[in-house]
Short mmCIF file of N, CA and C in Angstrom, two decimals:
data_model
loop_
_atom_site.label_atom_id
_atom_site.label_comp_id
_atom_site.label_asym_id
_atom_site.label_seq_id
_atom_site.Cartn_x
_atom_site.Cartn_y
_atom_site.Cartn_z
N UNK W 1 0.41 14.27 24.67
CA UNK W 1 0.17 13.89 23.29
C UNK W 1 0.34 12.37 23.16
N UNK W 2 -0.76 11.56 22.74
CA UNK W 2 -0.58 10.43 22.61
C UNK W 2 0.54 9.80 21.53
N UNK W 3 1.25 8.93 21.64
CA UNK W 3 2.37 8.25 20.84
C UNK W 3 1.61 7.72 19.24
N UNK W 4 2.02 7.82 18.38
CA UNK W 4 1.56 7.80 16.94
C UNK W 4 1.97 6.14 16.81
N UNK W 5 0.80 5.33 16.48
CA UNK W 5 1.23 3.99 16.08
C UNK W 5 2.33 4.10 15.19
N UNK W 6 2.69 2.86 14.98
CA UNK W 6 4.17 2.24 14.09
C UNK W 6 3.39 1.28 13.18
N UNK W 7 3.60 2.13 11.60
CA UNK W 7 3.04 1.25 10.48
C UNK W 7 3.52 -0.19 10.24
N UNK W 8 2.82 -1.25 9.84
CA UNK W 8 2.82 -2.36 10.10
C UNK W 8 2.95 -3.17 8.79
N UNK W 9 4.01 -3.82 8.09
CA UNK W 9 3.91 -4.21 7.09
C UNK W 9 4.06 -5.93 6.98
N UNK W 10 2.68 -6.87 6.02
CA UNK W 10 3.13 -8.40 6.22
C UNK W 10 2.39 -8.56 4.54
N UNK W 11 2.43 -9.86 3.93
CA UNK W 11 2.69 -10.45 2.84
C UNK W 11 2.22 -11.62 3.21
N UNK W 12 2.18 -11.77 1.57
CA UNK W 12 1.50 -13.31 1.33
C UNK W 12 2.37 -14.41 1.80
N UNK W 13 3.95 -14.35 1.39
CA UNK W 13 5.00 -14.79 1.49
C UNK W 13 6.00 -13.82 1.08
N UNK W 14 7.37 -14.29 1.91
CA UNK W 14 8.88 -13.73 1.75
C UNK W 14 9.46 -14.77 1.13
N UNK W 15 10.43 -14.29 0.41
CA UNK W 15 11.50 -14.67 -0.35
C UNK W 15 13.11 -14.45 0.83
N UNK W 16 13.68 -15.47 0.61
CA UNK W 16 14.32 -15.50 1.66
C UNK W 16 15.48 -14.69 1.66
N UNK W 17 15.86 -14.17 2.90
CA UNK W 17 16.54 -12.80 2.90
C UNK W 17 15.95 -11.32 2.61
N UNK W 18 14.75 -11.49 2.20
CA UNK W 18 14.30 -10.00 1.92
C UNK W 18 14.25 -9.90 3.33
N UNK W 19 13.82 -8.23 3.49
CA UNK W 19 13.48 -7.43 4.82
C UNK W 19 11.73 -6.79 4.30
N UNK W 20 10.96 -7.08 5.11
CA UNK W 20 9.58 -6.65 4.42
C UNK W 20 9.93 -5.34 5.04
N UNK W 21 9.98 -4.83 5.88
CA UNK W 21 9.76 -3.47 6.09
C UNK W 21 11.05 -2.42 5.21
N UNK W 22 11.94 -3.32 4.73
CA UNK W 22 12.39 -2.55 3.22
C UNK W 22 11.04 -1.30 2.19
N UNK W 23 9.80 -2.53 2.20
CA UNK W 23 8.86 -1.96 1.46
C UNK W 23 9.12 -0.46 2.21
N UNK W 24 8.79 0.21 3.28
CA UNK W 24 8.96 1.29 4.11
C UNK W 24 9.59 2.28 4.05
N UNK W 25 11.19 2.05 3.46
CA UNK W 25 12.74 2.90 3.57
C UNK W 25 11.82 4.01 2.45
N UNK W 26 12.92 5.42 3.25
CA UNK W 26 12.42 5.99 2.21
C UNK W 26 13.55 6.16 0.47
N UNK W 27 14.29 5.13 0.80
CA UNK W 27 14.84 4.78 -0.26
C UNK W 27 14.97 3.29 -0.75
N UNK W 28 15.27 2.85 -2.42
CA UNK W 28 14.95 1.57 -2.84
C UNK W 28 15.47 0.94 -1.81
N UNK W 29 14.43 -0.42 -1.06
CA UNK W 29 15.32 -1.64 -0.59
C UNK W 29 14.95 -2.91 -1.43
N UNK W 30 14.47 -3.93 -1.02
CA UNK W 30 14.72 -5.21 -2.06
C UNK W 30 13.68 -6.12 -1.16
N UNK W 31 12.64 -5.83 -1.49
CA UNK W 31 11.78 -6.71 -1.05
C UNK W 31 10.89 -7.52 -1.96
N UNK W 32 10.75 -9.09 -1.71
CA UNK W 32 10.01 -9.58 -3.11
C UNK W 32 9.36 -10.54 -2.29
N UNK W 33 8.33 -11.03 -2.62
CA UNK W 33 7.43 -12.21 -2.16
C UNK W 33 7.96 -13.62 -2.88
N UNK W 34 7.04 -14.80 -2.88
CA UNK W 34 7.46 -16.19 -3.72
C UNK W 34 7.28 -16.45 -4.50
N UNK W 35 7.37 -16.74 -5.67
CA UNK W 35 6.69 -16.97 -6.84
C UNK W 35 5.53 -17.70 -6.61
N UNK W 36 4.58 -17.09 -6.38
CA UNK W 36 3.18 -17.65 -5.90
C UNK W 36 1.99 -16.57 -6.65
N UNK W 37 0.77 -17.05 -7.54
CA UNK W 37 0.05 -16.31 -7.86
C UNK W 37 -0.61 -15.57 -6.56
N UNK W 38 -0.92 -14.18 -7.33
CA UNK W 38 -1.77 -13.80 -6.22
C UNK W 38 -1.06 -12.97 -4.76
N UNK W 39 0.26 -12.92 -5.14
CA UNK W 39 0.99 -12.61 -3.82
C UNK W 39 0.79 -11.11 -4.08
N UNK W 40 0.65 -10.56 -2.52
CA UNK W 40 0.04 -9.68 -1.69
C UNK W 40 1.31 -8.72 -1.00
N UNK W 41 1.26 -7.61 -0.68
CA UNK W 41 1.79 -7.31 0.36
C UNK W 41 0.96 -6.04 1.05
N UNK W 42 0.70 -5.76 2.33
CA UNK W 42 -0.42 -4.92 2.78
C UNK W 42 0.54 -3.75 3.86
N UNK W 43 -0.36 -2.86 4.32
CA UNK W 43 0.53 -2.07 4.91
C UNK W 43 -0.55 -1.46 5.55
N UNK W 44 -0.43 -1.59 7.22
CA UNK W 44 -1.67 -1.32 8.60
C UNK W 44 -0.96 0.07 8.87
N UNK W 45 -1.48 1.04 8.66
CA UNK W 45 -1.16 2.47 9.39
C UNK W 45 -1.03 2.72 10.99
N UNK W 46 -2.05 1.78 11.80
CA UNK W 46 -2.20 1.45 12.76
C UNK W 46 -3.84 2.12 13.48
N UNK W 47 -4.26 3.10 12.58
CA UNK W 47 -5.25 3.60 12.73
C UNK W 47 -5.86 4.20 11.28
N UNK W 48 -7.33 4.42 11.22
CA UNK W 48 -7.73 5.07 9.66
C UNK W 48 -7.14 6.98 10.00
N UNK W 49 -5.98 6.77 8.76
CA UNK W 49 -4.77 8.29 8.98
C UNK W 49 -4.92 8.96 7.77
N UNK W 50 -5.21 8.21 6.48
CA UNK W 50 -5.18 9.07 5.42
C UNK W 50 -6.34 8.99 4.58
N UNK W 51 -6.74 10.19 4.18
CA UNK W 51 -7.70 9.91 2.91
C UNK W 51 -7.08 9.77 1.77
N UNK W 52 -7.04 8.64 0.92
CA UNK W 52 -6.16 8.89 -0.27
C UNK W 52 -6.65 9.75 -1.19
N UNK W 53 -5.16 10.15 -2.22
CA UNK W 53 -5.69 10.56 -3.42
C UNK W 53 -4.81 9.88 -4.56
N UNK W 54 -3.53 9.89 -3.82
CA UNK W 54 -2.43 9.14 -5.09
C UNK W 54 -1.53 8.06 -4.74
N UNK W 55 -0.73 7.33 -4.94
CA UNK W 55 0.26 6.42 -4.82
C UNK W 55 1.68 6.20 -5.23
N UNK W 56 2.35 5.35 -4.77
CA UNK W 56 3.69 5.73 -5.41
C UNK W 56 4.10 4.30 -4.83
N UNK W 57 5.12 3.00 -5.60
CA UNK W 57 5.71 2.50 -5.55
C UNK W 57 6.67 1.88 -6.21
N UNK W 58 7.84 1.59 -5.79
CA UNK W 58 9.23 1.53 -6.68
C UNK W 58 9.44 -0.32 -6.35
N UNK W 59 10.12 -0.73 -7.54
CA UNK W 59 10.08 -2.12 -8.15
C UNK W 59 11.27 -2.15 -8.47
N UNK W 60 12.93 -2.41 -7.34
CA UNK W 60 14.10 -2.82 -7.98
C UNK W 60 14.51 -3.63 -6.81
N UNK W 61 15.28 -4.43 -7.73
CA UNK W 61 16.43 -5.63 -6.62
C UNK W 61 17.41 -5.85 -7.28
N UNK W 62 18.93 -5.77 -6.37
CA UNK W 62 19.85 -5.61 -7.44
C UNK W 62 20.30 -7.32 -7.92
N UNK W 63 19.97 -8.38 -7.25
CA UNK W 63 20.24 -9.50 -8.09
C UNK W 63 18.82 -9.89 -8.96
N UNK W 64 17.84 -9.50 -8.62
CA UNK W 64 15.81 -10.25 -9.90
C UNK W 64 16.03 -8.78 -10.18
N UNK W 65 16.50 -8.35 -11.50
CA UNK W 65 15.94 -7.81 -12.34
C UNK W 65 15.36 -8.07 -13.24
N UNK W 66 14.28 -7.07 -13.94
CA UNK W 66 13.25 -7.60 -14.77
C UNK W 66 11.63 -8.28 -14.07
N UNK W 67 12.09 -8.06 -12.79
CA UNK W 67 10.70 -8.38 -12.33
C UNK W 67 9.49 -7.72 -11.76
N UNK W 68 9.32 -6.72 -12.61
CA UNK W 68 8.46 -5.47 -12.52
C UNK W 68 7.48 -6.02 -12.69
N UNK W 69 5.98 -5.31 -11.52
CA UNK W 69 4.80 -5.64 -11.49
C UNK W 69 4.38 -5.02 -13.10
N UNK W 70 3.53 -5.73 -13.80
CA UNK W 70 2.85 -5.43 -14.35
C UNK W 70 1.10 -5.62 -14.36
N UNK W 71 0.32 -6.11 -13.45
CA UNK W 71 -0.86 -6.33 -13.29
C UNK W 71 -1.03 -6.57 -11.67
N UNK W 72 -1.65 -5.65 -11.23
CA UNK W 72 -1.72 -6.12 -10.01
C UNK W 72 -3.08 -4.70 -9.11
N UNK W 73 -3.64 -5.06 -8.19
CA UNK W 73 -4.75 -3.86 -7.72
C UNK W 73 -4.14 -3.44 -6.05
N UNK W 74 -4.13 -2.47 -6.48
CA UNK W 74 -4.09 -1.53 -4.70
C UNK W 74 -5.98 -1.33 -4.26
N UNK W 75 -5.78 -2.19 -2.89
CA UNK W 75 -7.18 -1.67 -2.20
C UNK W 75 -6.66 -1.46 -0.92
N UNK W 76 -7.75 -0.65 -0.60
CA UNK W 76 -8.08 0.22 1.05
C UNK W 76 -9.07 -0.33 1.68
N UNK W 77 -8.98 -0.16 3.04
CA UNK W 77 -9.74 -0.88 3.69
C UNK W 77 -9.67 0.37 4.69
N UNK W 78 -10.57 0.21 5.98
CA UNK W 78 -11.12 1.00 7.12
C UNK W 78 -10.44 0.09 8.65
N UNK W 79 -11.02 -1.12 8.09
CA UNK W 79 -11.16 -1.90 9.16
C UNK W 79 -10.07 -3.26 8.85
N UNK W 80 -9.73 -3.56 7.95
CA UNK W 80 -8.71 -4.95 7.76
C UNK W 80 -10.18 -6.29 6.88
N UNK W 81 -11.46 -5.85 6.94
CA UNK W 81 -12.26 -7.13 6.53
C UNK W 81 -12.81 -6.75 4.91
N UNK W 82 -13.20 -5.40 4.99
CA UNK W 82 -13.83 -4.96 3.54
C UNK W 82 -12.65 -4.31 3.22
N UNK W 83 -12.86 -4.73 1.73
CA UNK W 83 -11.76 -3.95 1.26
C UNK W 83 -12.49 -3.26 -0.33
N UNK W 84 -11.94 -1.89 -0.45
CA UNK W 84 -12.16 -1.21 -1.70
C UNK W 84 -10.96 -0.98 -2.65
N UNK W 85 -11.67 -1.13 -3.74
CA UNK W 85 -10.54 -1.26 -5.11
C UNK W 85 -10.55 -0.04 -5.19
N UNK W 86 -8.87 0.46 -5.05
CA UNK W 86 -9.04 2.18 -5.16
C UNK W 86 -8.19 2.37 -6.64
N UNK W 87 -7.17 1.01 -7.36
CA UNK W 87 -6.58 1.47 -8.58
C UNK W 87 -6.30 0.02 -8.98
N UNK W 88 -6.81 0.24 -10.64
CA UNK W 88 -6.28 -1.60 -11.09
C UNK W 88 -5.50 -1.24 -12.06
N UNK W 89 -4.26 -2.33 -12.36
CA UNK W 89 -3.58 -2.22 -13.17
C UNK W 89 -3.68 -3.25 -14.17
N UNK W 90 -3.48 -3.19 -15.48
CA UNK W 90 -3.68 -3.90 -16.26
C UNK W 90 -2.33 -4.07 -17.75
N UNK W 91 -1.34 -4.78 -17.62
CA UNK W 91 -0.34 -4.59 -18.92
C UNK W 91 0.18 -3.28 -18.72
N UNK W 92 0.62 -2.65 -17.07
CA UNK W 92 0.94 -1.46 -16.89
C UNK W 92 2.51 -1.51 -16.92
N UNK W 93 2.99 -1.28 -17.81
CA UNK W 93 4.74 -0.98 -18.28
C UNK W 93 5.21 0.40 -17.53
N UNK W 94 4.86 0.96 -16.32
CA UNK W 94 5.15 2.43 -16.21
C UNK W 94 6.52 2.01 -15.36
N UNK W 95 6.98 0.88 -14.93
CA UNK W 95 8.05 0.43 -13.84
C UNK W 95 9.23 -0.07 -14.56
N UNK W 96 9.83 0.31 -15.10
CA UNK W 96 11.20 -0.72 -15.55
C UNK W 96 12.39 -0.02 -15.08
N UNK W 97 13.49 -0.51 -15.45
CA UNK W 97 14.86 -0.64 -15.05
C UNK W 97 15.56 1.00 -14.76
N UNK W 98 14.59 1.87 -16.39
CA UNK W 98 15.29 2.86 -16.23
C UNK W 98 14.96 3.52 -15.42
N UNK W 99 13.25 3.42 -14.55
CA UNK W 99 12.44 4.40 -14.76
C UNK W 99 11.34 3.40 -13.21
N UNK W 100 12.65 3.08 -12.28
CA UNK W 100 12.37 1.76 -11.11
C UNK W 100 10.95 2.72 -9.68
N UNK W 101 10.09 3.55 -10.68
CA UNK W 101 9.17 4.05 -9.53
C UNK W 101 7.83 4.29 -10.41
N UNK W 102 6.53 4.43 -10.09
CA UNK W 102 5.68 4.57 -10.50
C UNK W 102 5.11 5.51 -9.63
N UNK W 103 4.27 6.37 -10.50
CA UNK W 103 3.19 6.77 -9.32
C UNK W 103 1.57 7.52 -10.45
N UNK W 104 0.70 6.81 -9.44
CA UNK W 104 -0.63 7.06 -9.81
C UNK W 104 -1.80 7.31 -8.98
N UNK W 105 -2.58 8.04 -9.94
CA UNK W 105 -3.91 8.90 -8.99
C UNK W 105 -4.95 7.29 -8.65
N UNK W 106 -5.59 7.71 -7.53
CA UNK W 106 -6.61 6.63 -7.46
C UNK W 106 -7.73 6.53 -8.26
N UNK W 107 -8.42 5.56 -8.35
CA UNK W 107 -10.12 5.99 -9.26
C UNK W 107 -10.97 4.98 -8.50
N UNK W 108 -11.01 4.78 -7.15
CA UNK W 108 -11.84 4.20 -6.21
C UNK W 108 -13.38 4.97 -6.33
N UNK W 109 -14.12 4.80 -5.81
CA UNK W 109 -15.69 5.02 -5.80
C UNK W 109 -15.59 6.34 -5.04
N UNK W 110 -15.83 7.61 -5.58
CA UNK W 110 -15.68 8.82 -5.39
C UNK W 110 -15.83 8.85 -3.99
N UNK W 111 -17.57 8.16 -3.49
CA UNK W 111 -17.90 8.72 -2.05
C UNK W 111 -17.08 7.95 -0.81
N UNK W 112 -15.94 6.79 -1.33
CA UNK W 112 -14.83 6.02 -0.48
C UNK W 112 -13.93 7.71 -0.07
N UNK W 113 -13.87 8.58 -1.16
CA UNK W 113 -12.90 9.67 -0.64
C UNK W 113 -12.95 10.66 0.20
N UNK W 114 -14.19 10.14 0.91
CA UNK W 114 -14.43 10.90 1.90
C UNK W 114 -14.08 10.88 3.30
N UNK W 115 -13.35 9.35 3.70
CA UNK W 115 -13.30 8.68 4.84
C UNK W 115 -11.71 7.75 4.86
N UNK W 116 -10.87 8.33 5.82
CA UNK W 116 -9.65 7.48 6.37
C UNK W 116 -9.93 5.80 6.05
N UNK W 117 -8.26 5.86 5.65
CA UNK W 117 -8.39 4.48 5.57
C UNK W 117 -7.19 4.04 6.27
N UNK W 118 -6.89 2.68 7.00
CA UNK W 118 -6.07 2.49 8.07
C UNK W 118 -5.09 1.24 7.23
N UNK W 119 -5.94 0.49 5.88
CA UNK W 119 -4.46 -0.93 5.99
C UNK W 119 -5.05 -0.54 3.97
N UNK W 120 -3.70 -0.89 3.61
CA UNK W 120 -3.44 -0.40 2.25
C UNK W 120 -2.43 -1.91 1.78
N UNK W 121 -3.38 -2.44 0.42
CA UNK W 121 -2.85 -3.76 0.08
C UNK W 121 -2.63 -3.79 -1.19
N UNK W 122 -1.83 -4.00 -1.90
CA UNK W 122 -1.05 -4.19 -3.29
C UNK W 122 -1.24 -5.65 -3.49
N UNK W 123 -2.14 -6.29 -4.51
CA UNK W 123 -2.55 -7.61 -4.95
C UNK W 123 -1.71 -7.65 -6.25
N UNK W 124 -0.69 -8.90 -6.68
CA UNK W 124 -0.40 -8.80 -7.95
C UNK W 124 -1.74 -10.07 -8.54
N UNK W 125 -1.61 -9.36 -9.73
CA UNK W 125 -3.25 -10.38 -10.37
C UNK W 125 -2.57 -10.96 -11.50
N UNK W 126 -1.14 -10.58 -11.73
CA UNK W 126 -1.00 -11.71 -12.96
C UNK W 126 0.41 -11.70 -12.95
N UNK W 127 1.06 -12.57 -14.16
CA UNK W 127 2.48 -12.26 -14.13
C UNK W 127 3.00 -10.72 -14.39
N UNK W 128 4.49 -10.50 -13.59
CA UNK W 128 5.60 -9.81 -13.53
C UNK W 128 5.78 -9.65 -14.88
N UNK W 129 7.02 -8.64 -15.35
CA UNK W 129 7.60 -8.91 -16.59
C UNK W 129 8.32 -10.01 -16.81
N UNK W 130 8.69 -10.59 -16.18
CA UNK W 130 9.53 -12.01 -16.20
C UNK W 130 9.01 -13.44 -16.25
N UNK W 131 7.01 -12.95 -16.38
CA UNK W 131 6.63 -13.71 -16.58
C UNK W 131 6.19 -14.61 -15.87
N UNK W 132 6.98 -14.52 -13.91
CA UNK W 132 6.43 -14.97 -12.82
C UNK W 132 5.87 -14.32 -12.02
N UNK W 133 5.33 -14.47 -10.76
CA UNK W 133 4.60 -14.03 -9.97
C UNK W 133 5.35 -13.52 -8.85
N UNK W 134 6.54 -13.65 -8.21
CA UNK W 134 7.35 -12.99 -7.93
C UNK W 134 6.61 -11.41 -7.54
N UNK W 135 6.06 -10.83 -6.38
CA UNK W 135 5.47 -9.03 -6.37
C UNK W 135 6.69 -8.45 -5.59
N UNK W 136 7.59 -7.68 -6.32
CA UNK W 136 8.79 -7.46 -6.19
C UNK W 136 8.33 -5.79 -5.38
N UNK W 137 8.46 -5.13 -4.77
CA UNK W 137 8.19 -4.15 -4.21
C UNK W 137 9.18 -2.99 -2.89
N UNK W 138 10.16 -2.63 -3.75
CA UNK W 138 11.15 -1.61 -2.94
C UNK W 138 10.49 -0.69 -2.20
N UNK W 139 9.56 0.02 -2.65
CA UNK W 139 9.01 1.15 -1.59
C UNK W 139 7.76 1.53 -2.00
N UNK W 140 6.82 1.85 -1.12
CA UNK W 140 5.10 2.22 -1.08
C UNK W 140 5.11 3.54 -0.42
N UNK W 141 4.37 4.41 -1.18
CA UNK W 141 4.02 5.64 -0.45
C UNK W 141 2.39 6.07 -1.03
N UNK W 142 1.98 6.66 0.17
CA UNK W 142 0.48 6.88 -0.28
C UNK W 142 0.32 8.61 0.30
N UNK W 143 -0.35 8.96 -0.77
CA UNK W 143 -0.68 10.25 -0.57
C UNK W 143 -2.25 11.25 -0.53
N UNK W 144 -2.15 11.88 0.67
CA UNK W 144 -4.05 12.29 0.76
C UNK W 144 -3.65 13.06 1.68
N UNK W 145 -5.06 13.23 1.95
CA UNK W 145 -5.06 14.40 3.23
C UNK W 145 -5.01 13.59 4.77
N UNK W 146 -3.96 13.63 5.32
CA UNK W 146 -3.52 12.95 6.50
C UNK W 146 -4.98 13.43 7.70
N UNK W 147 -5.05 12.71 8.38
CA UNK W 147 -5.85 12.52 9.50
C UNK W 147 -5.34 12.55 11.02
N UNK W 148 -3.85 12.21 11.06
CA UNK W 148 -3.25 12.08 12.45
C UNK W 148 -1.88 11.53 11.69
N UNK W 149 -0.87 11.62 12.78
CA UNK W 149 0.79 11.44 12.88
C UNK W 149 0.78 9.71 12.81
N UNK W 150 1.70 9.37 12.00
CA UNK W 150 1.85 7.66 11.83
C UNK W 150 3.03 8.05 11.88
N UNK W 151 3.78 6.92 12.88
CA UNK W 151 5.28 6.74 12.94
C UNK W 151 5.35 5.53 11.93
N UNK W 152 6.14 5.72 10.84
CA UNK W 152 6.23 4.94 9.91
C UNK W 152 7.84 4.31 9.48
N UNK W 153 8.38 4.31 10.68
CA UNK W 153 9.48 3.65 11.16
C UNK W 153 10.80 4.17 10.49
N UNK W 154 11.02 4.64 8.86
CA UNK W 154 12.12 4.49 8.36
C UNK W 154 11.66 5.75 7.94
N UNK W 155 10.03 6.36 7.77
CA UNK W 155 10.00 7.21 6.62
C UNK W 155 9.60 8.53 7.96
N UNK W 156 9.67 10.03 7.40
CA UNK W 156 8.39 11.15 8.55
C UNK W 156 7.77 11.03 7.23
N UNK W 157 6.13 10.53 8.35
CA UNK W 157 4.73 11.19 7.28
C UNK W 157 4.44 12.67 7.98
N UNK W 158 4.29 12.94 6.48
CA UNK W 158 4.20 14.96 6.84
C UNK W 158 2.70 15.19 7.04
N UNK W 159 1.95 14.54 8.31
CA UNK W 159 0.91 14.73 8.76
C UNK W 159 0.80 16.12 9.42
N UNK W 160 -0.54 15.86 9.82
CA UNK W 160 -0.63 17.31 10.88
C UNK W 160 -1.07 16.54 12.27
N UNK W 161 -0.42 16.81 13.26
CA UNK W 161 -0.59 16.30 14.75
C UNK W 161 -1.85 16.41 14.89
N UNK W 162 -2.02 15.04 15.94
CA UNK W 162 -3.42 14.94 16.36
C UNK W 162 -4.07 16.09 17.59
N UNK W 163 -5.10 16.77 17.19
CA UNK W 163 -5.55 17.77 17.76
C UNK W 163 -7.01 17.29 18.45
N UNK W 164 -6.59 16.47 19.71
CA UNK W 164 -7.72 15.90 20.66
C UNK W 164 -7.60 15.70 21.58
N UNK W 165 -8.37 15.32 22.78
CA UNK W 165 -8.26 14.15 24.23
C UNK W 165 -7.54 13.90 23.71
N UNK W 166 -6.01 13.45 24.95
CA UNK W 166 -5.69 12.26 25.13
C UNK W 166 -6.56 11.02 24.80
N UNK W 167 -6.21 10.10 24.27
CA UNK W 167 -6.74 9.10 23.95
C UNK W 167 -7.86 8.54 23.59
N UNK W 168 -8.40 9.55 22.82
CA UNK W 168 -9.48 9.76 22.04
C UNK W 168 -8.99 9.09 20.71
N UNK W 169 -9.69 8.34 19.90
CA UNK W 169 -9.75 7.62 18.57
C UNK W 169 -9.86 8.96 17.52
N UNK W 170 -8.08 8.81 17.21
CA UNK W 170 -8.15 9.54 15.95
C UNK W 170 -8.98 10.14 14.38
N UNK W 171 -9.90 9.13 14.49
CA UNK W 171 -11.08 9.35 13.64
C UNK W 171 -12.16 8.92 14.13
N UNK W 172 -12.68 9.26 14.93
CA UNK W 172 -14.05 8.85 15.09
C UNK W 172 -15.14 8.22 14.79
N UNK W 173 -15.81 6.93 14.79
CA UNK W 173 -16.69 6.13 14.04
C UNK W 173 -17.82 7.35 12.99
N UNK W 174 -17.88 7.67 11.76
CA UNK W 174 -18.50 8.06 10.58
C UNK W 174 -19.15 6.96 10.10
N UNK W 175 -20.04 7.34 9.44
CA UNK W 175 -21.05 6.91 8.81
C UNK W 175 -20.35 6.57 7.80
N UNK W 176 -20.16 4.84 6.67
CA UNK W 176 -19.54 4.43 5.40
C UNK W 176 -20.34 4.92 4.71
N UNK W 177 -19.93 5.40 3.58
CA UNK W 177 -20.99 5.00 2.31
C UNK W 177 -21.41 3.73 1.92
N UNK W 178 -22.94 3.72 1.28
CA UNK W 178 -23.40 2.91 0.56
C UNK W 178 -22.30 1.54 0.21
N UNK W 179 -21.99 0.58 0.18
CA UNK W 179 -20.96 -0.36 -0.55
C UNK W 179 -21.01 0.33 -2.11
N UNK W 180 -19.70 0.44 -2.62
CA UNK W 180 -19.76 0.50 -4.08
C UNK W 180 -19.81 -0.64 -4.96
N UNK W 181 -19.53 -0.51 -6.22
CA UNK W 181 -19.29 -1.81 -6.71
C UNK W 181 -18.27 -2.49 -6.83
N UNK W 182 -17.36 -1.92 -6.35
CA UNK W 182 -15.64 -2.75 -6.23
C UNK W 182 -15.69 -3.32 -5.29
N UNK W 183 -16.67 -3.06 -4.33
CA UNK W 183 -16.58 -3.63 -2.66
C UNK W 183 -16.45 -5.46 -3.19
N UNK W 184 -15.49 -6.12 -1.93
CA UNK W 184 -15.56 -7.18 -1.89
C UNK W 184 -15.47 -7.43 -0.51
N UNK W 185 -15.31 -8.89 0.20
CA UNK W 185 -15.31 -9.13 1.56
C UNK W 185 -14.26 -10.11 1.84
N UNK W 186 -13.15 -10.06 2.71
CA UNK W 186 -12.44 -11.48 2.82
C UNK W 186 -12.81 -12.03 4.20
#
């Protein structure tokens, strides 16, 4: 049985002393980027493992409170270059102090839900509640119909084992859909 990659987590920027793979634990840790517009944090499965359907991430640190995302887009990607807008947020209050987890369905381009996706990126697009840019982010979880076993270091993903060759590519090159209209390119 081939060894299950080790999910891979990096950012626009760290704030000093965080632990990025905090984002990971399967309980709150304290991870925040710089006060920099636009800050990012992404997360490489190591291979395309899940089809999404929903999401889940928690927003606490016990010294920056109050710095809950409020505007910011989760996209999926296949490959690390195109990326699809699978959920945007806009003046979204669902994260505060009492209530430090969110979770929401995707609304990406229906025929994207047909096909694994391997690196999963959280863009903040505007200010925090605090008014800075600060993308404060304790824990990410994504949920779909798994494709193969990801060792995801801190967390078990409740996949179903890969059922192939030895060392055969867990998903096999498929045909994309059409580009939708969220498609962009970096």
């Amino acid at each position: 049985t081939p060894t299950p990659p080790t999910a891979r987590v990096t950012s626009s920027s760290t704030r000093p002393q965080a632990v990025i793979h905090d984002v990971l634990r399967p309980r709150l840790g304290c991870y925040s980027t710089l006060n920099k517009p636009s800050s990012w944090v992404a997360i490489d499965l190591g291979y395309p493992a899940i089809i999404p359907t929903h999401y889940s991430f928690g927003s606490s640190h016990p010294f920056y409170l109050g710095y809950y995302p409020r505007n910011w887009v989760l996209e999926g990607s296949r490959d690390g270059k195109t990326w699809y807008t699978l959920r945007r947020h806009a003046n979204d209050d669902t994260i505060t102090g009492q209530s430090p987890y969110g979770v929401w369905a995707l609304h990406g381009p229906s025929s994207l839900f047909h096909y694994p996706l391997r690196y999963f990126k959280v863009t903040q697009t505007g200010p925090n509640s605090f008014g800075s840019h600060e993308l404060q982010i304790s824990h990410f979880e994504i949920y779909g119909r798994g494709m193969g076993l990801v060792n995801c270091s801190y967390t078990k993903c409740n996949s179903e084992p890969i059922r192939q060759r030895p060392g055969a590519d867990p998903c096999p090159p498929t045909p994309l859909p059409p580009p939708p209209a969220e498609k962009r390119k970096k």
